[in-house]
Coordinates of C-alpha atoms and ligand atoms in Angstrom, one line a residue:
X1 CA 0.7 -59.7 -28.5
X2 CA -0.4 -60.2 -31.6
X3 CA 1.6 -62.8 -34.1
X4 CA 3.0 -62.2 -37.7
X5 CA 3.4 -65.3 -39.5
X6 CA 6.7 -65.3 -41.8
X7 CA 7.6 -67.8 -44.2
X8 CA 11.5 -68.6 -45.6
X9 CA 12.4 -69.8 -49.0
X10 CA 15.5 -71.0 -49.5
X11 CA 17.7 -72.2 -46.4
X12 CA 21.0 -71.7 -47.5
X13 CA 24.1 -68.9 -46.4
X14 CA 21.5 -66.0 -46.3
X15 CA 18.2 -68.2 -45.1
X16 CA 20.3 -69.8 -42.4
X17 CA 21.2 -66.6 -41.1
X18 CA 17.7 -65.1 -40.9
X19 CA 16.4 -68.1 -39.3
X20 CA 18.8 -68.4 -36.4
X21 CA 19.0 -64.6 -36.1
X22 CA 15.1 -64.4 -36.3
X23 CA 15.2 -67.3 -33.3
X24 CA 18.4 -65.9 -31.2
X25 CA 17.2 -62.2 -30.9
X26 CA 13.3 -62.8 -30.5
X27 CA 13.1 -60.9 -27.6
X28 CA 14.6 -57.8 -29.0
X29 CA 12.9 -58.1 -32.1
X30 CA 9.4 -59.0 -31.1
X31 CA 9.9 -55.6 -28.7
X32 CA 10.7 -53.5 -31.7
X33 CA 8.1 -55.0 -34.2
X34 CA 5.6 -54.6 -31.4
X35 CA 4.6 -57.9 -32.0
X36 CA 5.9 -61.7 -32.0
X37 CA 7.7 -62.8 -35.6
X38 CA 6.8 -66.6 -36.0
X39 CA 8.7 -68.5 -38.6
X40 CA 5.4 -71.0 -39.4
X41 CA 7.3 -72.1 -42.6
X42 CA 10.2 -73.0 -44.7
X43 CA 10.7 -73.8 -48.3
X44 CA 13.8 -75.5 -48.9
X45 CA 15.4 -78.2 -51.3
X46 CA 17.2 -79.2 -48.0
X47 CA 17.8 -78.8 -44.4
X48 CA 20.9 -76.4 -43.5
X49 CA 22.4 -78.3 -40.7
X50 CA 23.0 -74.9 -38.8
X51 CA 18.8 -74.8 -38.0
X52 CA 17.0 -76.5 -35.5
X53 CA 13.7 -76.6 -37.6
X54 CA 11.5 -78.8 -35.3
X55 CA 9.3 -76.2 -34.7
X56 CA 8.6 -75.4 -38.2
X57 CA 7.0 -76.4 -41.0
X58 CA 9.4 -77.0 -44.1
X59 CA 8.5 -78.1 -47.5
X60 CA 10.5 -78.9 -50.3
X61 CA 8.1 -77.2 -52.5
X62 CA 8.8 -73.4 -52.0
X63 CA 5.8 -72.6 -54.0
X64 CA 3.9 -74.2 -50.9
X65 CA 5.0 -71.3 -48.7
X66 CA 3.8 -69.0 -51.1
X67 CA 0.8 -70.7 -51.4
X68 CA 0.1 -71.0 -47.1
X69 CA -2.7 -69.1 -46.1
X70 CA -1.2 -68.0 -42.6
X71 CA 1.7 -66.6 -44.3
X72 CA 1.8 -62.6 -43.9
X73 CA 5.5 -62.1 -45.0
X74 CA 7.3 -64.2 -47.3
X75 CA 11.2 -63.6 -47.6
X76 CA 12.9 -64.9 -50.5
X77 CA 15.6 -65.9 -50.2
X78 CA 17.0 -68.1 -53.1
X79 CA 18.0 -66.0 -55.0
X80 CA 18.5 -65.9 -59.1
X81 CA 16.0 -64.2 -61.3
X82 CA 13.8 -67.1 -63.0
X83 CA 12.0 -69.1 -60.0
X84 CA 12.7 -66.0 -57.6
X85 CA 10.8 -63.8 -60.1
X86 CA 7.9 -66.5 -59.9
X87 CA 7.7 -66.8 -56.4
X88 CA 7.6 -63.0 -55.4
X89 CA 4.8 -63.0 -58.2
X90 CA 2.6 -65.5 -56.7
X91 CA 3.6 -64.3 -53.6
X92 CA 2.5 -60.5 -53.8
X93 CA -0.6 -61.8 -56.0
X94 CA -1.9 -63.8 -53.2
X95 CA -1.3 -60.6 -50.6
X96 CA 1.3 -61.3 -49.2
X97 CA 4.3 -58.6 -48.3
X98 CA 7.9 -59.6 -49.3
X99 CA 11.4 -59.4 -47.8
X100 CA 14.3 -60.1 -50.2
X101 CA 18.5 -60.2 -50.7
X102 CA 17.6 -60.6 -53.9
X103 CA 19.2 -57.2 -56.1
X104 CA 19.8 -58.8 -59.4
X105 CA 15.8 -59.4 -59.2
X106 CA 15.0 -56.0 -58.0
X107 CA 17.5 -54.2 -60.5
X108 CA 16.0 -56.1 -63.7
X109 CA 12.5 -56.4 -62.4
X110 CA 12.0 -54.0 -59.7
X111 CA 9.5 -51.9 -61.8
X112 CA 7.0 -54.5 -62.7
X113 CA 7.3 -56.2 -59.1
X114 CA 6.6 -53.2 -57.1
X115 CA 4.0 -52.2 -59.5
X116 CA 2.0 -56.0 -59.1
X117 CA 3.0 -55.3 -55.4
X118 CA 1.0 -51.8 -55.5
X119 CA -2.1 -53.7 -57.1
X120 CA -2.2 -56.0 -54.5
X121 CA -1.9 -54.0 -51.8
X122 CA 1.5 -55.5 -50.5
X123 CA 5.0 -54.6 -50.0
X124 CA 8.7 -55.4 -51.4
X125 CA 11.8 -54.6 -49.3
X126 CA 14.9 -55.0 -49.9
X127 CA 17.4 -53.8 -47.5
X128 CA 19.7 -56.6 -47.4
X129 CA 20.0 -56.3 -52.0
X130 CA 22.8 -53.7 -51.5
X131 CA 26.0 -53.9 -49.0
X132 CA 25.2 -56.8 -47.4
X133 CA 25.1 -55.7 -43.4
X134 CA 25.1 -51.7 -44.3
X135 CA 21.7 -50.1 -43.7
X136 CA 21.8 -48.5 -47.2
X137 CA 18.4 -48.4 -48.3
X138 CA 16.7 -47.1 -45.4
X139 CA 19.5 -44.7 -44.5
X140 CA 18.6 -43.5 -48.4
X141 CA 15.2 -43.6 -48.3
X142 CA 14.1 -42.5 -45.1
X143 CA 17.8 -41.2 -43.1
X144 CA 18.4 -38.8 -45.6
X145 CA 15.3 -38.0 -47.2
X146 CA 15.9 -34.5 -46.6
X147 CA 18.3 -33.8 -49.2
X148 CA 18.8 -33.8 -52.8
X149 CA 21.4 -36.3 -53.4
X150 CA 24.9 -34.7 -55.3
X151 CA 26.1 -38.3 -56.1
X152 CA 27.1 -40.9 -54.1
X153 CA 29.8 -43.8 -54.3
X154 CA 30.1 -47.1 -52.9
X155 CA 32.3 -49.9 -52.9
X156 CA 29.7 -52.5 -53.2
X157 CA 31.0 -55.9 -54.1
X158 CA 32.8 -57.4 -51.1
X159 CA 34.8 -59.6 -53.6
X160 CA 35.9 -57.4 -55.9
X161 CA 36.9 -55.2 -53.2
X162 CA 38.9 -58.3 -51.2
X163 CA 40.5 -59.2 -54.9
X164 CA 42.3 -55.6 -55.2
X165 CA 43.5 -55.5 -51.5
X166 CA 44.8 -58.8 -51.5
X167 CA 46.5 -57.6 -54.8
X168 CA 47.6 -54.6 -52.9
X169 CA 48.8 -56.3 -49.9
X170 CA 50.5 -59.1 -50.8
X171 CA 51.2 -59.1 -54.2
X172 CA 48.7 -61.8 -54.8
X173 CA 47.7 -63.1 -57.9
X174 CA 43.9 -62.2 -59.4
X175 CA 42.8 -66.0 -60.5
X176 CA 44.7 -67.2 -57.1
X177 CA 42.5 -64.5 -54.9
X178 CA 39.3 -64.9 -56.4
X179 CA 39.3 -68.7 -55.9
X180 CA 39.6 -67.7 -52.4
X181 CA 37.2 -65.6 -52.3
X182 CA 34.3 -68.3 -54.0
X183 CA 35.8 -71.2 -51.3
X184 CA 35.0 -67.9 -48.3
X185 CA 31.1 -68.0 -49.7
X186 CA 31.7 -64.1 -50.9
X187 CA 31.6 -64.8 -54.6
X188 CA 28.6 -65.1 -56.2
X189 CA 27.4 -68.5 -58.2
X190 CA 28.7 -67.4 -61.5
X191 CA 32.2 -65.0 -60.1
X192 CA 31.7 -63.3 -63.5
X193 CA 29.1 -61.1 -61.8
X194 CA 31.6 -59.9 -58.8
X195 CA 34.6 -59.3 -61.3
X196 CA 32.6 -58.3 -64.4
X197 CA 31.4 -55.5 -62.7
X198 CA 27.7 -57.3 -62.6
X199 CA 26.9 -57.0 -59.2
X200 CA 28.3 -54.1 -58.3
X201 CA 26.1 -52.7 -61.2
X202 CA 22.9 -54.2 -60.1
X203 CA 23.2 -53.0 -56.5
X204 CA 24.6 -49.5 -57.9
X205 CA 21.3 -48.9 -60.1
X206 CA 18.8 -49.9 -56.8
X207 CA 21.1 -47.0 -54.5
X208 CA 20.7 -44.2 -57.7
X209 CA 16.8 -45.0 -57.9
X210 CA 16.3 -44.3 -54.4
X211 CA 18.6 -41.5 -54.5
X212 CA 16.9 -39.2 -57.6
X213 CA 13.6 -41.1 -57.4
X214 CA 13.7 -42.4 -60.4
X215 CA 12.5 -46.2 -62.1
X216 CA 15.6 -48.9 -61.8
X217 CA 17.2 -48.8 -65.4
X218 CA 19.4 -52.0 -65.1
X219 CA 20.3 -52.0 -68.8
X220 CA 21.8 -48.4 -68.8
X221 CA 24.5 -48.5 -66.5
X222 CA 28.1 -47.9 -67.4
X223 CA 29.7 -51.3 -66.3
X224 CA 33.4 -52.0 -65.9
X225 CA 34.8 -54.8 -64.2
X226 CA 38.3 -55.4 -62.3
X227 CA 39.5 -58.6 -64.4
X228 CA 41.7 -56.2 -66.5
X229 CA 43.7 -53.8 -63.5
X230 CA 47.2 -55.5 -63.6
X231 CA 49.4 -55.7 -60.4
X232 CA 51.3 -52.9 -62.0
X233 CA 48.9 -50.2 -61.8
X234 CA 47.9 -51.1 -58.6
X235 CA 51.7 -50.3 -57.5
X236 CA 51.8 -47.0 -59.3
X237 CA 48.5 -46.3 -58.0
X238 CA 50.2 -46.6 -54.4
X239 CA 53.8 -44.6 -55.6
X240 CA 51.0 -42.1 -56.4
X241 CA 49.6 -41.6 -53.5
X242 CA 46.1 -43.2 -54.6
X243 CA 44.4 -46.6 -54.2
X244 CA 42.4 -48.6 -56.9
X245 CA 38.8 -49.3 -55.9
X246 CA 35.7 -50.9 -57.6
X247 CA 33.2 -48.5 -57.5
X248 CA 29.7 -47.9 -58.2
X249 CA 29.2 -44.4 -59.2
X250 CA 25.8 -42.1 -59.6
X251 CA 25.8 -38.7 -60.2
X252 CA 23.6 -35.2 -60.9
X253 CA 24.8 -33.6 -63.5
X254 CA 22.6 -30.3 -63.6
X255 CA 21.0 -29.4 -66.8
X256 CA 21.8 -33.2 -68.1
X257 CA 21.0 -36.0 -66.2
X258 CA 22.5 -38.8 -64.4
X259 CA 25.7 -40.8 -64.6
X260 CA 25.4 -44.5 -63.8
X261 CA 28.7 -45.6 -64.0
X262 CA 30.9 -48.9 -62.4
X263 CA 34.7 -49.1 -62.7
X264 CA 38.0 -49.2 -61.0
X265 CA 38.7 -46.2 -60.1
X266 CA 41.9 -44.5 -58.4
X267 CA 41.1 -42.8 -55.3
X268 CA 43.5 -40.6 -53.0
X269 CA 44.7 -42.7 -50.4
X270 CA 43.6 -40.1 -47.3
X271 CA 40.1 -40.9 -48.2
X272 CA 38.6 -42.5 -45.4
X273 CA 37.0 -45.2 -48.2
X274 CA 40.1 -45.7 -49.7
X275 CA 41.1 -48.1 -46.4
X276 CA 37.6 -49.7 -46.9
X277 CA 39.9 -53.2 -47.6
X278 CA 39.0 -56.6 -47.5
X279 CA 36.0 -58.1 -48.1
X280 CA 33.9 -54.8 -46.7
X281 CA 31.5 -52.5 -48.5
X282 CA 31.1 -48.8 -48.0
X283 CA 29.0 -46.1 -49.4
X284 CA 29.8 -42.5 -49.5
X285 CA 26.2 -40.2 -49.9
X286 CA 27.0 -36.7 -50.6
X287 CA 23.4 -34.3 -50.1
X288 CA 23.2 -31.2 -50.0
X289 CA 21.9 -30.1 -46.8
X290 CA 23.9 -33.0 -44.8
X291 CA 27.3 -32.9 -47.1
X292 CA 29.3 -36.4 -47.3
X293 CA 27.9 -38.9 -45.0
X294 CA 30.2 -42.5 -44.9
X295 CA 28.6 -45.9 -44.5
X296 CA 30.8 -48.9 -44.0
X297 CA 29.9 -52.3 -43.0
X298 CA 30.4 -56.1 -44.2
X299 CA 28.9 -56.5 -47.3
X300 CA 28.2 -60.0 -47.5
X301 CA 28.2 -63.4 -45.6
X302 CA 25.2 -64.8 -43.5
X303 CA 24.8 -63.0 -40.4
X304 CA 25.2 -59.3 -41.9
X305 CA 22.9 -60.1 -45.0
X306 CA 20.7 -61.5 -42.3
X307 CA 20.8 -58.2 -40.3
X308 CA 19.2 -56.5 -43.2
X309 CA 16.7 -59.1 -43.9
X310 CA 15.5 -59.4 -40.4
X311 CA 15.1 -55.5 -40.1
X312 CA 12.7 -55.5 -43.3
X313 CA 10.6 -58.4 -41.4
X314 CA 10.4 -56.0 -38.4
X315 CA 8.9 -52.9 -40.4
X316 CA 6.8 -54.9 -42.2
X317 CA 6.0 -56.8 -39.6
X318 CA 5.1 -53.6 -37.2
X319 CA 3.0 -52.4 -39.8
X320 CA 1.1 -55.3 -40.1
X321 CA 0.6 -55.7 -36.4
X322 CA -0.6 -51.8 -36.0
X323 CA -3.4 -52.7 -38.9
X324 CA -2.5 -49.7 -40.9
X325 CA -2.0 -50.6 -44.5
X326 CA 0.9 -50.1 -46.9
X327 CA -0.1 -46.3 -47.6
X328 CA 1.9 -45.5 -44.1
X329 CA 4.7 -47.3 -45.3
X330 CA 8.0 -45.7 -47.3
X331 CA 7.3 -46.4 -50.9
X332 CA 8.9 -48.9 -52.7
X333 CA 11.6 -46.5 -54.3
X334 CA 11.6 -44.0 -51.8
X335 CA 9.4 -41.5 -53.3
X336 CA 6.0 -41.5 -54.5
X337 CA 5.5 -43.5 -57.7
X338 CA 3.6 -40.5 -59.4
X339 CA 6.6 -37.9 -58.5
X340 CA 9.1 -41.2 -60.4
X341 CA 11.0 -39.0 -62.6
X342 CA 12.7 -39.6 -66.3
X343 CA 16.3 -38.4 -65.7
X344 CA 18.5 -38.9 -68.6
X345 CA 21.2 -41.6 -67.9
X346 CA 24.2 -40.1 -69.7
X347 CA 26.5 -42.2 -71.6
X348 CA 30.3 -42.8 -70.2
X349 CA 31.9 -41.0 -73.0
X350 CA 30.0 -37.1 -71.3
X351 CA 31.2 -38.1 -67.8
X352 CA 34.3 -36.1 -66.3
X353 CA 36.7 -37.6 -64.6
X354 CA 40.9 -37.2 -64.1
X355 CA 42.3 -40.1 -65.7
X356 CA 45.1 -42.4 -64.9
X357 CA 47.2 -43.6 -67.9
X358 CA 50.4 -46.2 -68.4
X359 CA 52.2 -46.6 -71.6
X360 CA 54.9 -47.8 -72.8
X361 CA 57.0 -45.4 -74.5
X362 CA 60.1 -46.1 -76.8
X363 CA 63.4 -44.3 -75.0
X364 CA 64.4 -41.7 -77.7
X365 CA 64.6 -38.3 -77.0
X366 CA 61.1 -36.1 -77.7
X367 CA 59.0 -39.3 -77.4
X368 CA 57.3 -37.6 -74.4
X369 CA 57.2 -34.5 -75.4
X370 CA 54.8 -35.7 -78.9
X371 CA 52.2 -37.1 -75.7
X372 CA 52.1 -34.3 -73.9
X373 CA 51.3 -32.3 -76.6
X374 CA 48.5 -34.3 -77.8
X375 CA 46.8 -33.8 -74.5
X376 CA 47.6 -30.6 -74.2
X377 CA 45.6 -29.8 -77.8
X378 CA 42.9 -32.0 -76.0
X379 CA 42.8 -29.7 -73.2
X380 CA 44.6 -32.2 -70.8
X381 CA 47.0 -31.5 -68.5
X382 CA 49.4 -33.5 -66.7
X383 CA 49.6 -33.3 -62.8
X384 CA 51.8 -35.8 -62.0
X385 CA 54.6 -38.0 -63.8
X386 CA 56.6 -41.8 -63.5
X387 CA 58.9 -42.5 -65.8
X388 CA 60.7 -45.3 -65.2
X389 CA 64.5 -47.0 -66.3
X390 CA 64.5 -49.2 -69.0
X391 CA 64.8 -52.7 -68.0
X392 CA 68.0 -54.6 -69.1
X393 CA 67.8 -55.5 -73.1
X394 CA 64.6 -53.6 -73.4
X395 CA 64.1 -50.1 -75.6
X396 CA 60.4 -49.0 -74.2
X397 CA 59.7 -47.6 -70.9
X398 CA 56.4 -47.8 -68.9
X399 CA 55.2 -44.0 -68.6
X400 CA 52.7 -43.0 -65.8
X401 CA 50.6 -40.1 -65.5
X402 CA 47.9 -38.5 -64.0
X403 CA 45.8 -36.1 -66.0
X404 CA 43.5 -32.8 -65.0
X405 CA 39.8 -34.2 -65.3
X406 CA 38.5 -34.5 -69.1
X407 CA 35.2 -35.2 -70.6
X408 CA 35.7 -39.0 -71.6
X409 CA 34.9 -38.7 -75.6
X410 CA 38.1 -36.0 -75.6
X411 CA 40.5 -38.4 -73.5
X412 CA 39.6 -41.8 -75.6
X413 CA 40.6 -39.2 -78.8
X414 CA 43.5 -38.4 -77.4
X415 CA 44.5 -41.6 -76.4
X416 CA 43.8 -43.1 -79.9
X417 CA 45.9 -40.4 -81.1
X418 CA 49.1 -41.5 -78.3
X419 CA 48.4 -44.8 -79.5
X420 CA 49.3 -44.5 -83.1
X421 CA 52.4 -42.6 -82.5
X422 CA 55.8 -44.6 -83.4
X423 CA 56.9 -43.9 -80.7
X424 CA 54.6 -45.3 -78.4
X425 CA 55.3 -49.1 -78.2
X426 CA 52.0 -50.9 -77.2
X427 CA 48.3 -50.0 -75.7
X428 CA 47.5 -47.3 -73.3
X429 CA 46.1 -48.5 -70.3
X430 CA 43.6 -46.3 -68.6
X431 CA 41.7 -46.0 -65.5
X432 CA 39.9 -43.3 -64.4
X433 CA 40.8 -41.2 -61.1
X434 CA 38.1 -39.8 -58.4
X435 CA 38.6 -37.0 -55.7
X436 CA 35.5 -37.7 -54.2
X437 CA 35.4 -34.4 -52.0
Ligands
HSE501 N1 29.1 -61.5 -54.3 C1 28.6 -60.4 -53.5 C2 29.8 -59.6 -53.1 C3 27.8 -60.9 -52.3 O1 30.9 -60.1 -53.1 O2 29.6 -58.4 -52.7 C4 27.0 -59.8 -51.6 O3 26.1 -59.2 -52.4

């Protein structure tokens, strides 16, 4: 049987899962990669007590994997976008293929690194970038390459998501939850990046590439994080009959473009994704030949992010082995680079959406009435109403509605508008509201 040499850098959560997984399941996956997967090396600033490594050479130079002739795979696996950047460089330039988790890399530098890749002859892949366990990427590139993709929607930070349902749940407190969530190993190194909106962002812009085959444009994405939903709305949200999810949003538009867009976002509650809960990651694919398809899985933690890892190493790995070269392989994005198209990524305020709004509005009679008649010169309508008692010794009540779906530019007018009326007693909060059918 012939062997495949594969090198790790970087042995922590996500190396120490591909390591032992890579060891555990050898016989299964040597069957399926039609060959055997030796892990010859490991760069790592230190031992992860959860691998038995005396069979392998480790170095605490990770460069020194990249730089080991036997090498034919090298999986990243440190993640960042400085060193990471370096070391899929030099990796690539000295032929060999690479395996990473890495999706901040490959949403700000995919382009160039697949493009060095091509010129060496090599391959990057990616699976395990975007929701963690869920076979996203291949399900995209090759599972559903028969369709044009309508848009697609994913809940695709694991913390962000486990933040809102704790909310939800129990009443929880944001700051109290996400500490949680960084002492479980979900959060990333800097949390700003799971409630910011960040991550979901990066993984949502690798997803839309391979979707409309187009290059990753990182720095055009609409991004909204969850920092600002208040325990509040995520009641309401639930009196309405809707729950509040992070999502990662891309969308045809025909005649326009494409709408890269990450926020909360209310969803009905019978939507099978709106009970995605905890820390759990799903994507929802709508093409036109195969209609909605659902993916759900665990979107981060070592063994799941090492389930996507591993199953790059064995198609790269079987490729290798059979001595074809990269030209049998799925390219890098899905589609041929010469078919990469320009779509236009369309700014927030010409996407169309039903919006969610809470106000607080002073208790006199026709203070309502002055609201709903600014929306309804906007074109808005209102399709469902909470008003509630004002609370002892207070004069303003929170108002709740949800609207008919509105370009944005015509809603933020609107709500400027319902802002500067006397009547209204502080700022309109706004989330926008998804059918997803
Ligand atoms: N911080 C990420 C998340 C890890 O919570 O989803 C997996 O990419």
């Amino acid at each position: 049987m012939k062997r495949i040499n594969i090198g790790i850098c970087g042995l922590g959560t996500v190396g120490g899962g591909t390591f032992n997984v890579l060891k555990d399941n050898s016989t299964e996956i040597n069957a399926r990669a039609r060959c055997e997967i030796a892990i010859t090396h490991v760069g790592a600033r230190r031992d992860n007590p959860e691998c038995n490594l005396s069979e392998t050479t480790v170095s605490r130079d990770i460069f020194s994997v990249v730089e080991d002739k036997d090498i034919d795979v090298v999986v990243e696996l440190i993640g960042g976008t400085t060193v990471a950047k370096d070391l899929v460089l030099k990796a690539v330039q000295n032929g060999k293929h690479v395996v990473t988790a890495n999706k901040a890399l490959i949403a700000e530098f995919g382009n160039e690194l697949f493009a060095e890749a091509a010129r060496h002859n090599v391959s990057i892949s990616y699976e395990a970038a975007v929701a963690g366990g869920i076979p996203i990427i291949s399900a995209l590139r090759d599972g559903l390459s028969a369709n044009k993709i309508e848009w697609l929607a994913g809940i695709i930070n694991g913390t962000g998501n486990f933040i809102l349902t704790e909310m939800r749940d129990k009443g929880r407190d944001f700051a109290d939850v996400l500490a949680e969530a960084q002492e479980l190993g979900y959060a990333e190194a800097d949390p700003t990046f799971d409630v910011e909106g960040i991550d979901a962002a990066h993984k949502l812009v690798i997803l839309a590439s391979l979707a409309y085959g187009m290059p990753l444009q990182y720095d055009k994405v609409f991004c909204e994080g969850i920092s600002k939903i208040e325990p509040a709305d995520v009641e309401y949200a639930n009196e309405l009959g809707y729950r509040i999810k992070h999502l990662g949003i891309a969308k045809y538009v025909e005649g326009k473009g494409i709408e890269l867009r990450v926020h909360p976002t209310l969803i009905p509650e019978s939507r099978l994704i709106a009970n995605v809960d905890g820390v759990m990651n799903s994507v929802l694919v709508k093409g036109n030949a195969v209609g909605p398809t659902l993916f759900y899985g665990a979107g981060a933690g070592a063994l799941p992010t090492a389930s996507a890892v591993v199953s790059d190493v064995v198609r790269v790995a079987r490729q290798l082995a059979s001595g074809a070269g990269i030209e049998g392989m799925t390219p890098s994005l899905g589609f041929d680079d010469t078919a990469l198209k320009d779509f236009e990524i369309l700014p927030i305020e010409e996407a169309e959406t039903a919006f969610y709004l809470r106000l607080p509005v002073v208790d006199e009679p026709g203070a309502l009435s002055k609201i709903a008649q600014i929306l309804s010169d906007a074109g808005i309508s209102i399709e469902a109403l909470i008003q509630k008692e004002p609370a002892e010794g207070e004069n303003s009540v929170p108002v709740i509605m949800l609207t008919s779906r509105v370009q944005e530019k015509n809603m933020i007018a609107a709500a400027a508008e319902i802002e500067n009326l006397s009547t209204v007693a502080g700022p309109l909060t706004r989330i926008r509201v998804e059918s997803l059918k």
